[in-house]
mmCIF file of N, CA and C in Angstrom:
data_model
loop_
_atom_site.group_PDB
_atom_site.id
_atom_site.type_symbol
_atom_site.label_atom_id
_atom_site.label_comp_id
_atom_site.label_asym_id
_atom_site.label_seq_id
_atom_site.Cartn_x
_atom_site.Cartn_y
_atom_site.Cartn_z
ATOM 1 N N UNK A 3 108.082 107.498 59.445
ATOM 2 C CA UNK A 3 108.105 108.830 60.005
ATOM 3 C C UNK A 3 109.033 109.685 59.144
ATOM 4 N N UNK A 4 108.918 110.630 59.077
ATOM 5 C CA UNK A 4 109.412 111.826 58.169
ATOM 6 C C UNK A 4 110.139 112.265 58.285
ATOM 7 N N UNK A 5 111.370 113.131 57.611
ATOM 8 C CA UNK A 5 112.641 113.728 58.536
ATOM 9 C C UNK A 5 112.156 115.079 59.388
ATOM 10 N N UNK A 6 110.764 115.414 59.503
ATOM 11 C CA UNK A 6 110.746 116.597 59.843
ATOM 12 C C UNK A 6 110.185 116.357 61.471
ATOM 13 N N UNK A 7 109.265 115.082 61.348
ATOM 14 C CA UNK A 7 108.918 114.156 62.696
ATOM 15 C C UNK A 7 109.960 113.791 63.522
ATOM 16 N N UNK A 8 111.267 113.440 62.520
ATOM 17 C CA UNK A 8 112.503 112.850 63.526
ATOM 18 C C UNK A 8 112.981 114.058 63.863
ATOM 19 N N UNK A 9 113.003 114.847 63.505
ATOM 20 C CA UNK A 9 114.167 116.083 64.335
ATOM 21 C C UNK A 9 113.409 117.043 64.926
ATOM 22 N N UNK A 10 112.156 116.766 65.111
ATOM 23 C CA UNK A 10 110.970 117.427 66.066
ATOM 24 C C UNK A 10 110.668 116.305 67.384
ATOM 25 N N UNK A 11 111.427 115.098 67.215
ATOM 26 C CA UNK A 11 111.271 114.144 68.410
ATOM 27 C C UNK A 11 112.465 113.991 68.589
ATOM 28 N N UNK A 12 113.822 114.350 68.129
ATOM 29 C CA UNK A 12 114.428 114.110 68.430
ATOM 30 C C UNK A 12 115.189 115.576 69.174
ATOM 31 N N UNK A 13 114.878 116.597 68.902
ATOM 32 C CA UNK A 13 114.810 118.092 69.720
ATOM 33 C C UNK A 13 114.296 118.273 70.987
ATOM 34 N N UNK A 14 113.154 117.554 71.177
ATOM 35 C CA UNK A 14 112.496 117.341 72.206
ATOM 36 C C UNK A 14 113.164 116.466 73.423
ATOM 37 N N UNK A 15 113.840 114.898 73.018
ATOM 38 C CA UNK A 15 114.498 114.461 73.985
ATOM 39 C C UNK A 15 115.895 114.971 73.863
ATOM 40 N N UNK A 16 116.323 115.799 73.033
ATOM 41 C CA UNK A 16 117.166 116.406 73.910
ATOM 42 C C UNK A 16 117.434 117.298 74.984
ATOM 43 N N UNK A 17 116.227 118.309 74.276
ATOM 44 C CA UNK A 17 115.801 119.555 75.530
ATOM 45 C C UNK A 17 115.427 118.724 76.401
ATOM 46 N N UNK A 18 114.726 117.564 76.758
ATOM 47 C CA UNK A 18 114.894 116.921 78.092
ATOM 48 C C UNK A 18 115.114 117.017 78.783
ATOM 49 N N UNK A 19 116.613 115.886 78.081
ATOM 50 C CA UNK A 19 117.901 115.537 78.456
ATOM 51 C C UNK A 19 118.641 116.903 79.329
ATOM 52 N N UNK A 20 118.787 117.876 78.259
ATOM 53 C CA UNK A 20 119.483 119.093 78.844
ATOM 54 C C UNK A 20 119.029 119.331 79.883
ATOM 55 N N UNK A 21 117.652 119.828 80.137
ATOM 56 C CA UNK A 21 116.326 120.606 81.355
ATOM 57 C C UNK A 21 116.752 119.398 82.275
ATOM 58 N N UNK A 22 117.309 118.004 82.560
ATOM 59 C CA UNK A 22 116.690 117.429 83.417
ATOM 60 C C UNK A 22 118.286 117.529 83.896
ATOM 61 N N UNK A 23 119.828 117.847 83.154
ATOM 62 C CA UNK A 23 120.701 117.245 83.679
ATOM 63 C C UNK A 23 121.467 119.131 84.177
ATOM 64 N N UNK A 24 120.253 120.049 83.573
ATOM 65 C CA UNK A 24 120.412 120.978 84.827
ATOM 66 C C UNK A 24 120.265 120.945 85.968
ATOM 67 N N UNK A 25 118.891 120.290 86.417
ATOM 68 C CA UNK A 25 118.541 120.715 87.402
ATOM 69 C C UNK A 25 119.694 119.365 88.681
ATOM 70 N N UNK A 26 119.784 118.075 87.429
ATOM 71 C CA UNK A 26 120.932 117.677 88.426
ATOM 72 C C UNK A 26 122.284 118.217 88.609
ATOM 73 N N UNK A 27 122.673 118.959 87.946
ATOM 74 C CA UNK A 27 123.950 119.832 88.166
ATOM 75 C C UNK A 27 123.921 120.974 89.123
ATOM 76 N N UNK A 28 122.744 121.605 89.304
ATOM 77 C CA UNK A 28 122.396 122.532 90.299
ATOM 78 C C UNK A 28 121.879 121.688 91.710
ATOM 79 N N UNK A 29 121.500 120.648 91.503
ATOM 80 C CA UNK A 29 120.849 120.176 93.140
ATOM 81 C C UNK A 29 122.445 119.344 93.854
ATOM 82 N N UNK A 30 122.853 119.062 92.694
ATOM 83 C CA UNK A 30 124.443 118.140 93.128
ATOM 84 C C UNK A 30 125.460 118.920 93.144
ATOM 85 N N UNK A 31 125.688 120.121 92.506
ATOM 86 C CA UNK A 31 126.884 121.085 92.213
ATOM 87 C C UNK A 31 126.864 122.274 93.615
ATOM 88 N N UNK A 32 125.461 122.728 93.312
ATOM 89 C CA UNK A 32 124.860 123.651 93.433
ATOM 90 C C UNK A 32 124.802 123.443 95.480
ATOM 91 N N UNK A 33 123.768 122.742 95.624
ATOM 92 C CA UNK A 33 123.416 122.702 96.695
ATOM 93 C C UNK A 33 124.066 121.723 97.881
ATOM 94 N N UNK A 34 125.259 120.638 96.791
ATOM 95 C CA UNK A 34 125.789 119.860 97.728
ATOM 96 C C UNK A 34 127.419 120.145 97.518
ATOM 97 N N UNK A 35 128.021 121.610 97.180
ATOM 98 C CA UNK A 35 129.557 121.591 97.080
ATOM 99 C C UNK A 35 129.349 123.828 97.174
ATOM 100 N N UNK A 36 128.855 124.009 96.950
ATOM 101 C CA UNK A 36 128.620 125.642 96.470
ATOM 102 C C UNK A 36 127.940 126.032 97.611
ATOM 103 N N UNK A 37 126.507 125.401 97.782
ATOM 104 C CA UNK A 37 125.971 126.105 98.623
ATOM 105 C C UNK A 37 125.663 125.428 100.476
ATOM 106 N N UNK A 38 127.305 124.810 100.169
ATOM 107 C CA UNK A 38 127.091 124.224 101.352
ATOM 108 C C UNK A 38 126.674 124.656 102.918
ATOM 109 N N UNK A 39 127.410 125.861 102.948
ATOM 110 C CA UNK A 39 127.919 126.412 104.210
ATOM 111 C C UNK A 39 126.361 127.121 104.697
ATOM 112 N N UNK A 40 126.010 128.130 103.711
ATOM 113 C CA UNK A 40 124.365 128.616 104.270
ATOM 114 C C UNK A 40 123.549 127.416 103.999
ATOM 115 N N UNK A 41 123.079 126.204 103.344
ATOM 116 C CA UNK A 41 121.859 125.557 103.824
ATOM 117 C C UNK A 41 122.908 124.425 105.230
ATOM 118 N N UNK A 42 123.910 124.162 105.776
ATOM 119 C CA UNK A 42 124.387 123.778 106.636
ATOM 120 C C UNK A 42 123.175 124.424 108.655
ATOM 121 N N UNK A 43 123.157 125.461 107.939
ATOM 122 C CA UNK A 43 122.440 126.752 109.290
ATOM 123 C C UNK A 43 121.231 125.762 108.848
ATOM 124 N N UNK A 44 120.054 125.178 107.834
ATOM 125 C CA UNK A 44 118.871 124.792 108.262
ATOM 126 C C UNK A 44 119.287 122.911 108.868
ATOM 127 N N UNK A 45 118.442 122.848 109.131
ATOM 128 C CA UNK A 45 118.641 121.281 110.237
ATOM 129 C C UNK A 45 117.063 120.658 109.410
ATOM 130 N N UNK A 46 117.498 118.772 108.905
ATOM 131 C CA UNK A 46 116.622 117.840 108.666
ATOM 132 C C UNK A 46 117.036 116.811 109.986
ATOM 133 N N UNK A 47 116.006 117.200 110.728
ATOM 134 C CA UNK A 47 116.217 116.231 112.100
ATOM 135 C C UNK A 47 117.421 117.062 112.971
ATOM 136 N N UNK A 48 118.793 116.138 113.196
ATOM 137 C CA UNK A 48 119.772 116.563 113.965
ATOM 138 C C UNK A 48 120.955 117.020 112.391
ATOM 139 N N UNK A 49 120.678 116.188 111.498
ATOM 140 C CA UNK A 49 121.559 116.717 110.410
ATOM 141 C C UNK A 49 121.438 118.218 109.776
ATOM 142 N N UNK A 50 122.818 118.756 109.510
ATOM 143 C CA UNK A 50 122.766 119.952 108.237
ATOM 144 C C UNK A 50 122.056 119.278 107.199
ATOM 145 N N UNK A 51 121.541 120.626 106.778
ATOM 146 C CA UNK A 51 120.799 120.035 104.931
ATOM 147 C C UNK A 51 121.977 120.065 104.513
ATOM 148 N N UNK A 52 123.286 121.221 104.759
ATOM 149 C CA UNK A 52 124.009 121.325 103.628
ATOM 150 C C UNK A 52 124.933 119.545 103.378
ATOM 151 N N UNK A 53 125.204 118.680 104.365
ATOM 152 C CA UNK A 53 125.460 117.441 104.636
ATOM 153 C C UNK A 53 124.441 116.653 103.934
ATOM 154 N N UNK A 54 123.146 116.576 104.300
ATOM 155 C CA UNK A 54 122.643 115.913 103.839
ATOM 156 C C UNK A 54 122.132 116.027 102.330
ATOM 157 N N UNK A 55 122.259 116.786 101.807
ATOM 158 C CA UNK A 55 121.876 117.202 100.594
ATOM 159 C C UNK A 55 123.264 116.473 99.880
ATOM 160 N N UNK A 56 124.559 116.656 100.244
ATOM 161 C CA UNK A 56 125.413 115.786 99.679
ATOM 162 C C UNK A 56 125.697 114.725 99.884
ATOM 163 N N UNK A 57 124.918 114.131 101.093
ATOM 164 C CA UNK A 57 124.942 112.516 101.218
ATOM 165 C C UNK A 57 123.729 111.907 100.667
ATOM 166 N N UNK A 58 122.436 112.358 100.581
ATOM 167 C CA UNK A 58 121.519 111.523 100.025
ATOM 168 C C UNK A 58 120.835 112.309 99.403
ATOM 169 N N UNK A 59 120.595 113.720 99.166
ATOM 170 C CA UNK A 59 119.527 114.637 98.546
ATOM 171 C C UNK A 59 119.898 114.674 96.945
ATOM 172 N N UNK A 60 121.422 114.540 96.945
ATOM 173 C CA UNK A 60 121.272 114.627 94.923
ATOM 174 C C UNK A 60 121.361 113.402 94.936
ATOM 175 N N UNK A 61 121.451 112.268 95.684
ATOM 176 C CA UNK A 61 121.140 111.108 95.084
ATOM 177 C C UNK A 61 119.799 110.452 95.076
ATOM 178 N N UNK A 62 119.166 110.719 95.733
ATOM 179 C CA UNK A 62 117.677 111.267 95.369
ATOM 180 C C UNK A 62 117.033 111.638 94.505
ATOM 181 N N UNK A 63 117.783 112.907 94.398
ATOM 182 C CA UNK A 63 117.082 113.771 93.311
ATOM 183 C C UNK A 63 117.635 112.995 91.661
ATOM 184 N N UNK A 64 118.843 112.222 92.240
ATOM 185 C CA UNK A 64 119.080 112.038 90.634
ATOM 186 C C UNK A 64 118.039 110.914 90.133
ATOM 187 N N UNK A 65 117.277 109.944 91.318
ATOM 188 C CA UNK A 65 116.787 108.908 90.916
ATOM 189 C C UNK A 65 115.004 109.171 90.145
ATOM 190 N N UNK A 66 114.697 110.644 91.107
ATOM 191 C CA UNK A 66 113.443 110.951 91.120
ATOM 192 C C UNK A 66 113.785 111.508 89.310
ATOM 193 N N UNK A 67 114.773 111.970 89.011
ATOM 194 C CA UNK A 67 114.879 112.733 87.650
ATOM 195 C C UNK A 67 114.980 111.272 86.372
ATOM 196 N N UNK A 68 115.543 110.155 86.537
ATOM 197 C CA UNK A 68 115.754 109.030 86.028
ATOM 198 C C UNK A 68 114.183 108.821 85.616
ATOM 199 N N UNK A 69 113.487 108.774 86.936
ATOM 200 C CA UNK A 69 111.926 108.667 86.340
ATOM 201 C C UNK A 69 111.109 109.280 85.654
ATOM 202 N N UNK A 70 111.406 110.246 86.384
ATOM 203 C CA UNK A 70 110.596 111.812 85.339
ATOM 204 C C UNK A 70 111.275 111.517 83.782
ATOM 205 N N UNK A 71 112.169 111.329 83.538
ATOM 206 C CA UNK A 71 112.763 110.836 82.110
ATOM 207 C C UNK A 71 111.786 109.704 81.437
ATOM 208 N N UNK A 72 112.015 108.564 82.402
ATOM 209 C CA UNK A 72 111.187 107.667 81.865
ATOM 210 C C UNK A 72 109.917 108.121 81.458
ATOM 211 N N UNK A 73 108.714 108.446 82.358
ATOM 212 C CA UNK A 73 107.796 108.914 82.084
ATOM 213 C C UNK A 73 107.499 109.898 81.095
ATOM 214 N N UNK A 74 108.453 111.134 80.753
ATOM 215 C CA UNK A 74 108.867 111.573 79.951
ATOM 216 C C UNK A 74 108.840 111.417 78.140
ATOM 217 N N UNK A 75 109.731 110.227 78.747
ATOM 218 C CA UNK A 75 109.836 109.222 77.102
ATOM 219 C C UNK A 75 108.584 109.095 76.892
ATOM 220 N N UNK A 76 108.090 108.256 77.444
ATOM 221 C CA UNK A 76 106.913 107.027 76.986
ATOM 222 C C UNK A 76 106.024 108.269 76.742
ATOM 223 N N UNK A 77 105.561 109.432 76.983
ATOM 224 C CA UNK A 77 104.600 110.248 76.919
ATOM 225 C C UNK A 77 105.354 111.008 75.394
ATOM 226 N N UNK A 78 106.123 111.135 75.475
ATOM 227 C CA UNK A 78 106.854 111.771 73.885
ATOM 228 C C UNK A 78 106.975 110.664 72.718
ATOM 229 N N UNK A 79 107.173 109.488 73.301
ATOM 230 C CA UNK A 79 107.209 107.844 72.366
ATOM 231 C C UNK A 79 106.435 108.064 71.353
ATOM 232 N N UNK A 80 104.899 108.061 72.534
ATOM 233 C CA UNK A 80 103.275 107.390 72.209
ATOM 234 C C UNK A 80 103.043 108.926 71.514
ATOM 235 N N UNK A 81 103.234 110.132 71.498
ATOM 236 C CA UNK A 81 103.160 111.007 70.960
ATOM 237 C C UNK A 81 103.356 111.111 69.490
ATOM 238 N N UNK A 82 104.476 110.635 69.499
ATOM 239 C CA UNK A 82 105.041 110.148 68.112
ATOM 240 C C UNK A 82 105.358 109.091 66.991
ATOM 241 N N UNK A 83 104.177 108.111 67.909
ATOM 242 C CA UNK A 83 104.041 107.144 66.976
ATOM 243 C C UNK A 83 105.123 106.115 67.339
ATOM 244 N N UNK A 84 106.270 106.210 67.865
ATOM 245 C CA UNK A 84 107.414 104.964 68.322
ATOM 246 C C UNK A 84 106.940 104.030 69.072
ATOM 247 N N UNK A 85 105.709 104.163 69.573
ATOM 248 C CA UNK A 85 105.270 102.633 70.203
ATOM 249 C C UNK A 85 104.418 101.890 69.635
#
């Protein structure tokens, strides 16, 4: 592979990387320390979201993003010839 292939696959998993460890900084920062107090007013069951979003929603979200990565890869891999 070429140097122009590697830093066109390797640009790519970074913008990823970046795009994916926004959206965990905003669902964990964001929605479970910042925006606690207004999503607290909506209710999942008898719980606050704003509670539950910091007890299990960014840990959730971080696992659902782990995959989307994976899947991610292997679709950028096979793209580029690394498999």
């Amino acid at each position: 592979m070429d140097f122009d292939k590697r830093r066109a696959y390797w640009r790519a998993n970074t913008t990823l990387i970046r795009n994916l460890l926004i959206v965990w900084a905003v669902v964990s920062l964001g929605c479970s320390i910042l925006l606690v107090q207004p999503l607290n007013a909506l209710h999942i069951g008898s719980l606050p979201l704003g509670f539950w979003m910091a007890q299990q929603g960014a840990i959730l979200t971080f696992v659902v993003l782990i995959f989307i990565y994976a899947i991610s890869m292997d679709k950028l891999d096979r793209r580029n010839g690394m498999k």
